Amino acid sequence: MRFLQNKQEFDQLLSSSRGQLVVIDFTASWCGPCQSIAPVFEQLSNEFSHVTFVKVDVDANRETAASCQIKAMPTFQFYKDGHMIHSLTGANPSALREAVIKFQGDKWAIAGEGHRLSNAPQSASNASQSASNAQLSEREKRLAAIEARFAKSS
């Protein structure tokens, strides 16, 4: 887990996060609740890889802790586009998870638009199949795909 060492690193992280959620755990080595929720924070960082999770040791990085008006530990602050959008104080695993889920955004939004693999025109049979599939329910589409695979293999 990355620890922000100074206010400059904090500012740089927030300015470079462009639309991505940043969750900061303000912690201290002597804080029992901080140590008890640390594995949960680590697990969330592995589970939500499109979210940036970092820590600030309030004793080692007093300037950032003061700038963020940290009064108790652990405090979790949530930032998007350089602005704090949520704050949570206390070692509450379910509240932390709920906040990450609520503010995470679309994990594919930062992936880009993608690229078309071919400029080849769509065949007439594929075009008519696509048009008819548009009117089918999701279940019917799945069944049609299974039937098409089965027909090809027979």
Coordinates of N, CA and C in Angstrom, one line a residue:
M1 N 0.9 -1.2 0.0 CA 0.0 0.0 0.0 C 0.9 1.2 0.0
R2 N 0.5 2.2 -0.9 CA 1.3 3.4 -1.0 C 1.0 4.4 0.1
F3 N 2.0 4.9 0.7 CA 1.8 6.0 1.7 C 2.3 7.3 1.0
L4 N 1.4 8.4 1.1 CA 1.8 9.7 0.6 C 2.8 10.3 1.7
Q5 N 3.9 10.7 1.2 CA 5.0 11.2 2.1 C 4.9 12.7 2.5
N6 N 4.2 13.5 1.6 CA 4.2 14.9 1.9 C 3.0 15.5 1.1
K7 N 2.7 16.8 1.4 CA 1.6 17.5 0.8 C 1.7 17.6 -0.7
Q8 N 3.0 17.7 -1.2 CA 3.2 17.8 -2.6 C 2.7 16.5 -3.3
E9 N 3.0 15.3 -2.8 CA 2.5 14.0 -3.3 C 1.0 14.0 -3.3
F10 N 0.4 14.4 -2.2 CA -1.0 14.5 -2.1 C -1.6 15.3 -3.2
D11 N -1.1 16.6 -3.4 CA -1.6 17.5 -4.4 C -1.4 16.9 -5.8
Q12 N -0.3 16.3 -6.0 CA 0.0 15.7 -7.4 C -1.0 14.6 -7.7
L13 N -1.2 13.7 -6.7 CA -2.1 12.6 -6.9 C -3.5 13.1 -7.2
L14 N -4.0 14.1 -6.5 CA -5.4 14.6 -6.8 C -5.5 15.3 -8.1
S15 N -4.4 16.0 -8.5 CA -4.5 16.7 -9.8 C -4.4 15.7 -11.0
S16 N -3.8 14.5 -10.8 CA -3.6 13.6 -11.9 C -4.7 12.5 -11.9
S17 N -5.7 12.5 -11.0 CA -6.6 11.4 -10.9 C -7.8 11.5 -11.9
R18 N -7.9 12.6 -12.6 CA -8.9 12.9 -13.7 C -10.1 11.9 -13.7
G19 N -11.2 12.2 -12.9 CA -12.4 11.4 -12.9 C -12.3 10.1 -12.1
Q20 N -11.2 9.7 -11.7 CA -11.0 8.4 -11.0 C -11.2 8.7 -9.5
L21 N -11.8 7.8 -8.8 CA -12.0 7.9 -7.4 C -10.7 7.6 -6.6
V22 N -10.4 8.5 -5.7 CA -9.2 8.3 -4.8 C -9.7 8.2 -3.4
V23 N -9.3 7.2 -2.7 CA -9.7 7.0 -1.3 C -8.4 7.0 -0.5
I24 N -8.4 7.9 0.5 CA -7.3 8.1 1.4 C -7.6 7.7 2.8
D25 N -6.8 6.9 3.3 CA -6.9 6.4 4.7 C -5.9 7.2 5.5
F26 N -6.4 8.1 6.4 CA -5.6 8.8 7.3 C -5.4 7.9 8.6
T27 N -4.2 7.5 8.8 CA -4.0 6.5 9.8 C -2.8 6.8 10.7
A28 N -2.6 6.0 11.8 CA -1.4 6.2 12.6 C -1.0 4.8 13.1
S29 N 0.3 4.6 13.3 CA 0.8 3.3 13.7 C 0.3 2.9 15.1
W30 N 0.1 3.9 15.9 CA -0.4 3.6 17.3 C -1.9 3.4 17.5
C31 N -2.6 3.6 16.4 CA -4.1 3.6 16.4 C -4.6 2.2 16.2
G32 N -5.2 1.6 17.3 CA -5.7 0.3 17.2 C -6.8 0.1 16.1
P33 N -7.8 0.9 16.1 CA -8.9 0.8 15.1 C -8.3 0.9 13.7
C34 N -7.2 1.8 13.5 CA -6.6 1.9 12.2 C -6.0 0.6 11.8
Q35 N -5.3 -0.1 12.7 CA -4.7 -1.4 12.4 C -5.7 -2.5 12.1
S36 N -6.9 -2.4 12.8 CA -7.9 -3.4 12.6 C -8.6 -3.3 11.2
I37 N -8.7 -2.1 10.7 CA -9.4 -1.9 9.4 C -8.4 -2.0 8.2
A38 N -7.1 -2.0 8.5 CA -6.1 -2.0 7.5 C -6.3 -3.1 6.5
P39 N -6.5 -4.4 6.9 CA -6.7 -5.5 6.0 C -7.9 -5.3 5.1
V40 N -9.0 -4.7 5.6 CA -10.2 -4.4 4.8 C -9.8 -3.4 3.7
F41 N -9.1 -2.3 4.1 CA -8.7 -1.3 3.1 C -7.8 -2.0 2.0
E42 N -6.9 -2.8 2.4 CA -6.1 -3.5 1.4 C -6.9 -4.4 0.5
Q43 N -7.9 -5.1 1.1 CA -8.8 -6.0 0.3 C -9.6 -5.2 -0.7
L44 N -10.1 -4.0 -0.3 CA -10.9 -3.2 -1.2 C -10.0 -2.7 -2.3
S45 N -8.7 -2.4 -2.0 CA -7.8 -1.9 -3.1 C -7.6 -3.0 -4.1
N46 N -7.6 -4.2 -3.7 CA -7.4 -5.3 -4.7 C -8.7 -5.6 -5.4
E47 N -9.8 -5.5 -4.8 CA -11.1 -5.7 -5.4 C -11.5 -4.6 -6.4
F48 N -11.2 -3.4 -6.0 CA -11.6 -2.3 -6.9 C -10.4 -1.6 -7.5
S49 N -9.8 -2.3 -8.5 CA -8.5 -1.9 -9.0 C -8.6 -0.6 -9.8
H50 N -9.8 -0.2 -10.2 CA -9.9 1.1 -10.9 C -10.0 2.3 -10.0
V51 N -10.0 2.0 -8.7 CA -10.0 3.1 -7.7 C -8.6 3.2 -7.1
T52 N -8.1 4.4 -6.8 CA -6.8 4.6 -6.2 C -7.0 4.6 -4.7
F53 N -6.3 3.7 -4.0 CA -6.3 3.7 -2.5 C -4.9 4.0 -2.0
V54 N -4.8 5.0 -1.2 CA -3.5 5.4 -0.6 C -3.7 5.7 0.9
K55 N -2.6 5.8 1.6 CA -2.6 6.1 3.1 C -1.8 7.3 3.4
V56 N -2.2 8.0 4.4 CA -1.4 9.1 5.0 C -1.2 8.8 6.4
D57 N 0.1 8.6 6.9 CA 0.4 8.5 8.3 C 0.4 9.9 8.9
V58 N -0.6 10.1 9.8 CA -0.8 11.5 10.3 C 0.4 12.0 11.1
D59 N 1.2 11.1 11.6 CA 2.4 11.6 12.3 C 3.6 11.9 11.4
A60 N 3.7 11.2 10.3 CA 4.8 11.4 9.3 C 4.5 12.5 8.3
N61 N 3.2 12.7 8.1 CA 2.8 13.7 7.1 C 1.7 14.6 7.7
R62 N 2.2 15.4 8.7 CA 1.4 16.3 9.5 C 0.8 17.4 8.6
E63 N 1.5 17.8 7.6 CA 1.0 18.9 6.8 C -0.2 18.5 6.0
T64 N -0.2 17.3 5.4 CA -1.4 16.9 4.7 C -2.6 16.6 5.7
A65 N -2.3 16.0 6.8 CA -3.4 15.7 7.8 C -4.0 17.1 8.3
A66 N -3.2 18.1 8.5 CA -3.7 19.4 8.9 C -4.5 20.0 7.8
S67 N -4.0 20.0 6.6 CA -4.7 20.6 5.5 C -6.1 19.9 5.2
C68 N -6.2 18.6 5.5 CA -7.4 17.9 5.4 C -8.3 17.9 6.6
Q69 N -7.8 18.6 7.6 CA -8.6 18.8 8.9 C -8.9 17.5 9.5
I70 N -7.9 16.6 9.6 CA -8.1 15.3 10.3 C -8.2 15.5 11.8
K71 N -9.2 15.1 12.4 CA -9.4 15.2 13.9 C -9.4 13.9 14.6
A72 N -9.6 12.8 13.8 CA -9.7 11.4 14.4 C -9.2 10.4 13.4
M73 N -8.7 9.3 13.9 CA -8.3 8.2 13.1 C -9.0 6.9 13.4
P74 N -9.3 6.1 12.4 CA -9.0 6.4 11.0 C -10.1 7.3 10.4
T75 N -9.7 8.1 9.5 CA -10.6 8.9 8.7 C -10.3 8.5 7.2
F76 N -11.4 8.3 6.5 CA -11.3 8.0 5.1 C -11.9 9.1 4.3
Q77 N -11.1 9.7 3.4 CA -11.6 10.8 2.5 C -11.7 10.3 1.1
F78 N -12.7 10.6 0.4 CA -13.0 10.2 -1.0 C -12.9 11.4 -1.8
Y79 N -12.1 11.4 -2.9 CA -11.9 12.5 -3.8 C -12.2 12.1 -5.2
K80 N -12.7 13.1 -6.0 CA -12.9 12.9 -7.4 C -12.7 14.2 -8.0
D81 N -11.9 14.2 -9.1 CA -11.5 15.5 -9.8 C -10.9 16.5 -8.9
G82 N -10.2 16.1 -7.9 CA -9.5 17.0 -7.0 C -10.3 17.5 -5.8
H83 N -11.6 17.1 -5.7 CA -12.5 17.6 -4.7 C -12.9 16.5 -3.8
M84 N -13.0 16.8 -2.5 CA -13.5 15.8 -1.6 C -15.0 15.7 -1.7
I85 N -15.4 14.4 -1.9 CA -16.9 14.2 -2.1 C -17.5 13.4 -1.0
H86 N -16.7 12.9 -0.1 CA -17.2 12.1 1.1 C -16.1 11.9 2.1
S87 N -16.5 11.8 3.3 CA -15.6 11.6 4.4 C -16.2 10.6 5.4
L88 N -15.5 9.7 5.9 CA -16.0 8.7 6.8 C -14.9 8.5 8.0
T89 N -15.4 8.6 9.2 CA -14.5 8.5 10.3 C -14.9 7.3 11.1
G90 N -13.9 6.5 11.5 CA -14.1 5.3 12.3 C -13.8 4.0 11.5
A91 N -13.6 2.9 12.2 CA -13.2 1.6 11.6 C -14.5 0.8 11.3
N92 N -15.3 1.2 10.4 CA -16.5 0.5 10.0 C -16.4 -0.1 8.7
P93 N -16.1 -1.4 8.6 CA -15.8 -2.1 7.3 C -17.0 -2.0 6.3
S94 N -18.2 -2.2 6.8 CA -19.4 -2.2 5.9 C -19.6 -0.8 5.4
A95 N -19.5 0.3 6.2 CA -19.7 1.6 5.7 C -18.6 2.0 4.7
L96 N -17.4 1.6 4.9 CA -16.3 1.8 4.0 C -16.5 1.2 2.7
R97 N -16.9 -0.1 2.7 CA -17.3 -0.8 1.4 C -18.4 -0.1 0.7
E98 N -19.5 0.2 1.4 CA -20.6 0.9 0.8 C -20.2 2.2 0.1
A99 N -19.4 3.0 0.8 CA -18.9 4.3 0.2 C -18.1 4.0 -1.0
V100 N -17.2 3.0 -1.0 CA -16.4 2.8 -2.2 C -17.4 2.4 -3.4
I101 N -18.3 1.5 -3.1 CA -19.3 1.1 -4.1 C -20.1 2.3 -4.7
K102 N -20.5 3.1 -3.8 CA -21.3 4.3 -4.1 C -20.6 5.3 -5.0
F103 N -19.3 5.5 -4.7 CA -18.6 6.6 -5.4 C -17.6 6.1 -6.4
Q104 N -17.5 4.8 -6.6 CA -16.5 4.2 -7.5 C -16.6 4.7 -9.0
G105 N -17.8 4.9 -9.5 CA -18.0 5.3 -10.8 C -17.9 4.0 -11.7
D106 N -17.9 4.3 -13.0 CA -17.8 3.2 -14.0 C -16.3 2.8 -14.2
K107 N -16.0 1.6 -13.9 CA -14.6 1.1 -14.1 C -14.2 1.1 -15.5
W108 N -15.1 1.2 -16.5 CA -14.7 1.2 -17.9 C -14.5 2.6 -18.4
A109 N -15.0 3.6 -17.6 CA -14.9 5.0 -18.1 C -13.5 5.4 -18.4
I110 N -12.5 4.9 -17.6 CA -11.2 5.4 -17.8 C -10.4 4.5 -18.8
A111 N -11.1 3.5 -19.4 CA -10.5 2.5 -20.3 C -10.4 3.1 -21.7
G112 N -11.1 4.1 -22.0 CA -11.1 4.7 -23.4 C -12.3 4.2 -24.2
E113 N -12.3 4.6 -25.4 CA -13.5 4.3 -26.3 C -13.4 3.0 -27.0
G114 N -12.2 2.4 -27.2 CA -12.0 1.2 -27.9 C -11.8 1.4 -29.4
H115 N -11.6 0.4 -30.1 CA -11.3 0.5 -31.6 C -12.1 -0.6 -32.3
R116 N -12.5 -0.2 -33.5 CA -13.2 -1.2 -34.3 C -12.1 -2.1 -34.9
L117 N -12.4 -3.4 -35.0 CA -11.4 -4.3 -35.4 C -11.4 -4.5 -36.9
S118 N -12.5 -4.1 -37.6 CA -12.5 -4.3 -39.0 C -13.3 -3.3 -39.7
N119 N -13.0 -2.9 -40.9 CA -13.8 -1.9 -41.7 C -14.7 -2.7 -42.6
A120 N -14.6 -4.0 -42.6 CA -15.4 -4.8 -43.5 C -16.9 -4.6 -43.3
P121 N -17.6 -4.5 -44.4 CA -19.1 -4.3 -44.2 C -19.7 -5.5 -43.6
Q122 N -20.8 -5.3 -42.9 CA -21.5 -6.5 -42.3 C -22.2 -7.3 -43.4
S123 N -22.1 -8.6 -43.3 CA -22.8 -9.4 -44.3 C -24.3 -9.3 -44.2
A124 N -25.0 -9.6 -45.3 CA -26.5 -9.4 -45.3 C -27.1 -10.4 -44.2
S125 N -26.6 -11.6 -44.1 CA -27.2 -12.5 -43.1 C -26.9 -12.0 -41.7
N126 N -25.7 -11.5 -41.4 CA -25.5 -10.9 -40.1 C -26.3 -9.7 -39.8
A127 N -26.5 -8.9 -40.8 CA -27.3 -7.7 -40.6 C -28.8 -8.0 -40.3
S128 N -29.3 -9.0 -41.0 CA -30.7 -9.4 -40.8 C -30.8 -10.1 -39.4
Q129 N -29.8 -10.9 -39.0 CA -29.8 -11.5 -37.7 C -29.7 -10.5 -36.6
S130 N -28.9 -9.4 -36.8 CA -28.8 -8.4 -35.8 C -30.1 -7.6 -35.7
A131 N -30.8 -7.3 -36.8 CA -32.0 -6.6 -36.7 C -33.1 -7.4 -36.0
S132 N -33.1 -8.8 -36.2 CA -34.1 -9.6 -35.5 C -33.8 -9.8 -34.1
N133 N -32.5 -9.8 -33.8 CA -32.0 -9.9 -32.4 C -32.4 -8.7 -31.5
A134 N -32.5 -7.6 -32.2 CA -32.8 -6.3 -31.5 C -34.2 -6.4 -30.8
Q135 N -35.1 -7.2 -31.5 CA -36.4 -7.3 -31.0 C -36.6 -8.5 -30.0
L136 N -35.6 -9.3 -29.7 CA -35.6 -10.4 -28.8 C -35.3 -10.0 -27.4
S137 N -35.8 -10.7 -26.4 CA -35.4 -10.5 -25.1 C -34.0 -11.1 -24.9
E138 N -33.4 -10.7 -23.7 CA -32.0 -11.2 -23.4 C -32.0 -12.7 -23.4
R139 N -33.0 -13.3 -22.8 CA -33.1 -14.8 -22.7 C -33.2 -15.4 -24.1
E140 N -34.0 -14.8 -24.9 CA -34.2 -15.3 -26.3 C -32.9 -15.2 -27.1
K141 N -32.2 -14.1 -26.9 CA -30.9 -13.9 -27.6 C -29.9 -15.0 -27.2
R142 N -29.9 -15.3 -25.9 CA -28.9 -16.4 -25.4 C -29.3 -17.7 -26.0
L143 N -30.6 -18.0 -26.0 CA -31.1 -19.3 -26.6 C -30.8 -19.4 -28.1
A144 N -30.9 -18.3 -28.8 CA -30.7 -18.2 -30.3 C -29.2 -18.4 -30.5
A145 N -28.3 -17.9 -29.7 CA -26.9 -18.0 -29.8 C -26.5 -19.5 -29.6
I146 N -27.1 -20.1 -28.6 CA -26.8 -21.5 -28.3 C -27.3 -22.4 -29.5
E147 N -28.5 -22.1 -30.0 CA -29.0 -22.9 -31.1 C -28.1 -22.7 -32.3
A148 N -27.6 -21.5 -32.6 CA -26.7 -21.3 -33.7 C -25.4 -22.1 -33.6
R149 N -24.8 -22.1 -32.4 CA -23.6 -22.9 -32.1 C -23.9 -24.4 -32.3
F150 N -25.0 -24.8 -31.9 CA -25.4 -26.2 -32.0 C -25.5 -26.6 -33.5
A151 N -26.2 -25.7 -34.2 CA -26.4 -26.0 -35.7 C -25.1 -26.1 -36.4
K152 N -24.2 -25.2 -36.1 CA -22.9 -25.2 -36.7 C -22.1 -26.5 -36.5
S153 N -22.2 -27.0 -35.2 CA -21.5 -28.2 -34.9 C -22.1 -29.5 -35.4
S154 N -23.4 -29.5 -35.8 CA -24.0 -30.7 -36.3 C -23.7 -31.0 -37.8

